[in-house]
PDB file of C-alpha atoms in Angstrom:
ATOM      1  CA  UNK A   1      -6.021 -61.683  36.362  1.00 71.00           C
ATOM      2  CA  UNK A   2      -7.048 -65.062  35.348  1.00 91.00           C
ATOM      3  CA  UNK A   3      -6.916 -65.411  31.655  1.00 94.00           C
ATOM      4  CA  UNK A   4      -8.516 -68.300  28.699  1.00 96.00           C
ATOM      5  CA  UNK A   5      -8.080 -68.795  25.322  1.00 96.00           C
ATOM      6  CA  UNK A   6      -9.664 -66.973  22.605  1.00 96.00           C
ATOM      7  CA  UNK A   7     -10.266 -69.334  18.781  1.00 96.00           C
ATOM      8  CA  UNK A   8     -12.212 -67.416  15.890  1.00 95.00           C
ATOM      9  CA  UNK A   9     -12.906 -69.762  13.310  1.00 95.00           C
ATOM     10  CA  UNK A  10     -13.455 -68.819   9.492  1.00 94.00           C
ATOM     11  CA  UNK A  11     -14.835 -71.261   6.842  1.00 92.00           C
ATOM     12  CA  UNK A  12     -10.977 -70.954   5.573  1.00 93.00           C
ATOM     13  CA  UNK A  13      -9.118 -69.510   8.194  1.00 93.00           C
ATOM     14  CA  UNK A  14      -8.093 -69.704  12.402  1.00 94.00           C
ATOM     15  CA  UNK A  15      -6.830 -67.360  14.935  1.00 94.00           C
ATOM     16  CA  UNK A  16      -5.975 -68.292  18.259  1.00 96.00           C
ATOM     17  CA  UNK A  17      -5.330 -65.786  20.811  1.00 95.00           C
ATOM     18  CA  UNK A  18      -4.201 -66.800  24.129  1.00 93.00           C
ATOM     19  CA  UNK A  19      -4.351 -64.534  27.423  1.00 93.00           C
ATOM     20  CA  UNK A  20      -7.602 -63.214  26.671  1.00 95.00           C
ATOM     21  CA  UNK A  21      -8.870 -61.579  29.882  1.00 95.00           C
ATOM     22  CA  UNK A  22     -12.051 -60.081  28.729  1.00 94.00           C
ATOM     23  CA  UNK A  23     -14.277 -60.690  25.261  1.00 94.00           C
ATOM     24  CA  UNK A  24     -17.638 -58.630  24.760  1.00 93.00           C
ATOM     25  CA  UNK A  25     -20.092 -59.946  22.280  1.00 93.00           C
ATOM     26  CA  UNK A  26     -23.175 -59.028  21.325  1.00 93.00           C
ATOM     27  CA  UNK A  27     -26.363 -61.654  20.597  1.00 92.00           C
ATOM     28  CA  UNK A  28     -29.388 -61.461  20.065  1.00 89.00           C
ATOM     29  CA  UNK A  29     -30.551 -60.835  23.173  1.00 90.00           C
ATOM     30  CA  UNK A  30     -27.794 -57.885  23.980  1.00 93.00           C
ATOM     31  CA  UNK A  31     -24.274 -57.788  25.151  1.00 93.00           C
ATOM     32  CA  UNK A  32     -22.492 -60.171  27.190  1.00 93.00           C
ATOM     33  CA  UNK A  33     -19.134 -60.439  28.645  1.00 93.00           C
ATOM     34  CA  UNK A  34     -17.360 -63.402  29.272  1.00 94.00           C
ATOM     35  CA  UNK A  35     -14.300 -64.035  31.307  1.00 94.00           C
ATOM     36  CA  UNK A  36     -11.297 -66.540  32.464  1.00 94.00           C
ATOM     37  CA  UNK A  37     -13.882 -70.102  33.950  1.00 94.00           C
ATOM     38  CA  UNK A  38     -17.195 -68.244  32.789  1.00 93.00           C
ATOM     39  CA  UNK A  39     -19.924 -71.039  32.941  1.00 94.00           C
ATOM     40  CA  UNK A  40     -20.559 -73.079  29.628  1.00 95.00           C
ATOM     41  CA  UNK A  41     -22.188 -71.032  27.108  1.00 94.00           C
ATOM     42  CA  UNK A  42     -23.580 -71.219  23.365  1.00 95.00           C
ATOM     43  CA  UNK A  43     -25.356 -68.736  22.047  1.00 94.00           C
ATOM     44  CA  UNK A  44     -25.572 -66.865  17.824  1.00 95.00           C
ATOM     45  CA  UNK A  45     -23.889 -63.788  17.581  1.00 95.00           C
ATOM     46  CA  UNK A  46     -24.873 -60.873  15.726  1.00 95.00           C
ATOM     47  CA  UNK A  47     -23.075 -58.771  12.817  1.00 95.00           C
ATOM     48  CA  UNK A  48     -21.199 -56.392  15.586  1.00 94.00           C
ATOM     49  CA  UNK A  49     -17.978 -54.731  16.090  1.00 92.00           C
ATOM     50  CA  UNK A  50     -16.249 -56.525  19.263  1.00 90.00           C
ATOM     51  CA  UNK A  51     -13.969 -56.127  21.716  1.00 90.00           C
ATOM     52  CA  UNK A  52     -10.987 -58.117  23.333  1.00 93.00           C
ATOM     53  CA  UNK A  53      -8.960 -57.677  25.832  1.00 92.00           C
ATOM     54  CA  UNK A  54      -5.573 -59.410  25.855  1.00 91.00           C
ATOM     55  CA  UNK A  55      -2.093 -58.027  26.783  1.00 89.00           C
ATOM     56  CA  UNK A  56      -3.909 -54.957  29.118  1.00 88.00           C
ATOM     57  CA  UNK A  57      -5.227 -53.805  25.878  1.00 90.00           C
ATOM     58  CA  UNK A  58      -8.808 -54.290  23.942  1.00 91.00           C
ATOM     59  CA  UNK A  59      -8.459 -54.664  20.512  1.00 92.00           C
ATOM     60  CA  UNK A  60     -11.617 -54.129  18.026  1.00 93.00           C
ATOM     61  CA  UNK A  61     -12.822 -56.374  15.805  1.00 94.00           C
ATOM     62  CA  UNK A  62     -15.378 -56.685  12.993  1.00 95.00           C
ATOM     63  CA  UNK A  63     -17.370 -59.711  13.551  1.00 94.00           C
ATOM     64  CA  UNK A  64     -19.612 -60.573  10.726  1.00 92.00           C
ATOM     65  CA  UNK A  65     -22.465 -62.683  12.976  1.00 92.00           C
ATOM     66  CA  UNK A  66     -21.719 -66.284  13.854  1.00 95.00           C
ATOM     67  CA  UNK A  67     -21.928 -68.583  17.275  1.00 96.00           C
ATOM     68  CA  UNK A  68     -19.893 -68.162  20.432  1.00 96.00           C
ATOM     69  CA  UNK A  69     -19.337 -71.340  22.522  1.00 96.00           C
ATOM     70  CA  UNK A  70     -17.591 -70.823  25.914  1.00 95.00           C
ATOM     71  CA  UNK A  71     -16.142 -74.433  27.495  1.00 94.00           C
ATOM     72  CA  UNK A  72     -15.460 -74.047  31.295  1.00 94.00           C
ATOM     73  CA  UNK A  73     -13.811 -77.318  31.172  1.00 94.00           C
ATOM     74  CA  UNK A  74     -10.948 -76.021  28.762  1.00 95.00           C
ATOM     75  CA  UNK A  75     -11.116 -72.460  29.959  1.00 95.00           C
ATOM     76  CA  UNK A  76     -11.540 -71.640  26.227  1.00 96.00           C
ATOM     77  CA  UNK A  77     -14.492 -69.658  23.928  1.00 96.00           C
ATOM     78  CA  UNK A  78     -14.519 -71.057  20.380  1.00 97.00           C
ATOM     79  CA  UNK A  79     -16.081 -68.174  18.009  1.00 96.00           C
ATOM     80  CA  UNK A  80     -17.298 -69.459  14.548  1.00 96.00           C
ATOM     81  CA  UNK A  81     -17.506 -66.816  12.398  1.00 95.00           C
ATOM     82  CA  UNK A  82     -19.026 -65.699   8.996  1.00 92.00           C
ATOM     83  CA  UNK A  83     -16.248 -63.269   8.937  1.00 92.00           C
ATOM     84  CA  UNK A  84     -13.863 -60.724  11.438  1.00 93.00           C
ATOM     85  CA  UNK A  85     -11.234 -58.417  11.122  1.00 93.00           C
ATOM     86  CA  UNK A  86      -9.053 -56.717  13.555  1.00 92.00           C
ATOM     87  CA  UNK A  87      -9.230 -52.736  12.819  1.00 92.00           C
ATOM     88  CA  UNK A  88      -6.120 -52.699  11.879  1.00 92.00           C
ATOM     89  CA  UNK A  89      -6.444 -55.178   9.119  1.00 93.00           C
ATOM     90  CA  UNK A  90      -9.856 -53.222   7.461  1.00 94.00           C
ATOM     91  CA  UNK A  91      -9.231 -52.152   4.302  1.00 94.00           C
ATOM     92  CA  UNK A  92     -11.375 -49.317   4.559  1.00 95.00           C
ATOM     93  CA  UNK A  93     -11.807 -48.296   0.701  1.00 96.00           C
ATOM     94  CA  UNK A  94     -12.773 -51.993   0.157  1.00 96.00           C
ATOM     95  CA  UNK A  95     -15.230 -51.652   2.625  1.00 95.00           C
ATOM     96  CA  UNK A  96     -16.868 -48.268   1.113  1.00 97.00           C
ATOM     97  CA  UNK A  97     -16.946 -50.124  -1.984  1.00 97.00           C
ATOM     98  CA  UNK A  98     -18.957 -52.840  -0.486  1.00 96.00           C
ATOM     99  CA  UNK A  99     -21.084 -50.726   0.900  1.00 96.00           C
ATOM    100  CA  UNK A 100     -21.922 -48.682  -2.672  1.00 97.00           C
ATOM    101  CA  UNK A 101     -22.243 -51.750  -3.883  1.00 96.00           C
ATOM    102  CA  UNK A 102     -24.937 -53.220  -1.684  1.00 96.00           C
ATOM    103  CA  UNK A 103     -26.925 -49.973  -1.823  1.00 96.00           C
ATOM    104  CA  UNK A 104     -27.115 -50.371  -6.096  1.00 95.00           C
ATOM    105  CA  UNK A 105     -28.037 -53.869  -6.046  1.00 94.00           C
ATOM    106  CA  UNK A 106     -31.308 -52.735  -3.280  1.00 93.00           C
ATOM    107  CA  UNK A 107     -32.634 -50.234  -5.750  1.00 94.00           C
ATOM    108  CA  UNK A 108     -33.048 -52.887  -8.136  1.00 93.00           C
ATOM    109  CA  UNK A 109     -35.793 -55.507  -8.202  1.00 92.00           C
ATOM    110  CA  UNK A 110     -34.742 -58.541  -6.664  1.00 89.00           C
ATOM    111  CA  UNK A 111     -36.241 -61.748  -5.552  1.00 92.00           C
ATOM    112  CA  UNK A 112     -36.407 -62.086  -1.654  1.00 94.00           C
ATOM    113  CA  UNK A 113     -33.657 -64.431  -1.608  1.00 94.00           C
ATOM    114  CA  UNK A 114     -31.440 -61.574  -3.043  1.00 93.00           C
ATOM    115  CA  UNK A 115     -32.546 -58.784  -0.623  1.00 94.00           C
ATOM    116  CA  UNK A 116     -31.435 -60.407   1.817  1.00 93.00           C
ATOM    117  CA  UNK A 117     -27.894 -61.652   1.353  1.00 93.00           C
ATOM    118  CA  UNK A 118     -27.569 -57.725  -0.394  1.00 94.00           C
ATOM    119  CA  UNK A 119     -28.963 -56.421   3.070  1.00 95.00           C
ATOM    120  CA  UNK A 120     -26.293 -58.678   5.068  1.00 94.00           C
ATOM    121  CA  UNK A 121     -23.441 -57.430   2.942  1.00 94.00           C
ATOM    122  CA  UNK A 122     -24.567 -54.060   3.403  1.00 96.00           C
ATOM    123  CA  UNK A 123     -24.553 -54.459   6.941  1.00 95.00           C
ATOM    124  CA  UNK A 124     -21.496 -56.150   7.514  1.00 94.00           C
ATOM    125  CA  UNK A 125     -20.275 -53.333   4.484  1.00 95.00           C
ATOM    126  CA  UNK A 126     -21.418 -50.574   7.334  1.00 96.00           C
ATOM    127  CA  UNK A 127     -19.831 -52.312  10.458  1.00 94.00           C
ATOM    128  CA  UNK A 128     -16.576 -52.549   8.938  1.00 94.00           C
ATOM    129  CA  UNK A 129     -16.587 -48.880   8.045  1.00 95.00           C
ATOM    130  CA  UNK A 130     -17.776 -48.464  11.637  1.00 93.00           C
ATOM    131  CA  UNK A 131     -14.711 -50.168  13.411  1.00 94.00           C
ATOM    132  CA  UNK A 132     -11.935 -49.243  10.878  1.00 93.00           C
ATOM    133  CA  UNK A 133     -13.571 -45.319  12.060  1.00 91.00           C
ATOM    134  CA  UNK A 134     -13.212 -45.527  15.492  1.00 85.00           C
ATOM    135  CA  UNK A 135      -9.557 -46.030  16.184  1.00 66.00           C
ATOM    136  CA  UNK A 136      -8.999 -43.701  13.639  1.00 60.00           C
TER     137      UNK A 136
END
């Protein structure tokens, strides 16, 4: 099977996985799969847990919304990325923590501005507990 490469991109860090045969994301609009030579694509990507095949396997990960960009030319999706973790790597009392966290700061009164980032880190709280649960 024809395989391309795989870059997530953090505002301080970068993993590059090569022999990716398969990545499902999930936009705003629904899923989508993308494999090896899939057409050029750009599209925002919603707080999701993900999957990726490489090495005959698919491996989870927490992806914490971003933008996907697929380049035919180079055979290579680029995945910038407010945050992801591999479920392996989910520190899952961290993540519970998060989560109580979040849900204190909503049942206080905060400005709009602050609802929202709390909701987001809620939510990205809640999918991390999600994927660190399923390959338990």
């Amino acid at each position: 099977m024809d395989t391309f490469t795989l870059v997530l991109l953090e505002p301080d860090r970068e993993l590059t996985i090569g022999n990716v045969e398969e990545l499902l994301v999930k936009t705003k609009d629904g899923e989508l799969g993308i494999l090896s030579h899939h057409i050029d694509r750009l599209c925002n990507l919603v707080i999701s847990e993900r999957k990726v095949k490489y090495n005959n396997a698919f491996h989870l990960f927490a992806i914490g919304g971003g933008t996907l960009s697929f380049r035919q030319k180079e055979n290579k999706a680029i995945l910038c990325l407010e945050s992801f973790e591999e479920d392996k790597d989910i520190d899952l009392v961290r993540a519970e923590k998060a989560k109580k966290n979040a849900e204190e700061r909503l049942k206080q009164k905060l400005s709009l501005v602050e609802e929202t980032k709390f909701q987001i880190r809620l939510e990205r709280a809640i999918n991390r507990i999600r994927v660190k649960n399923t390959n338990q």
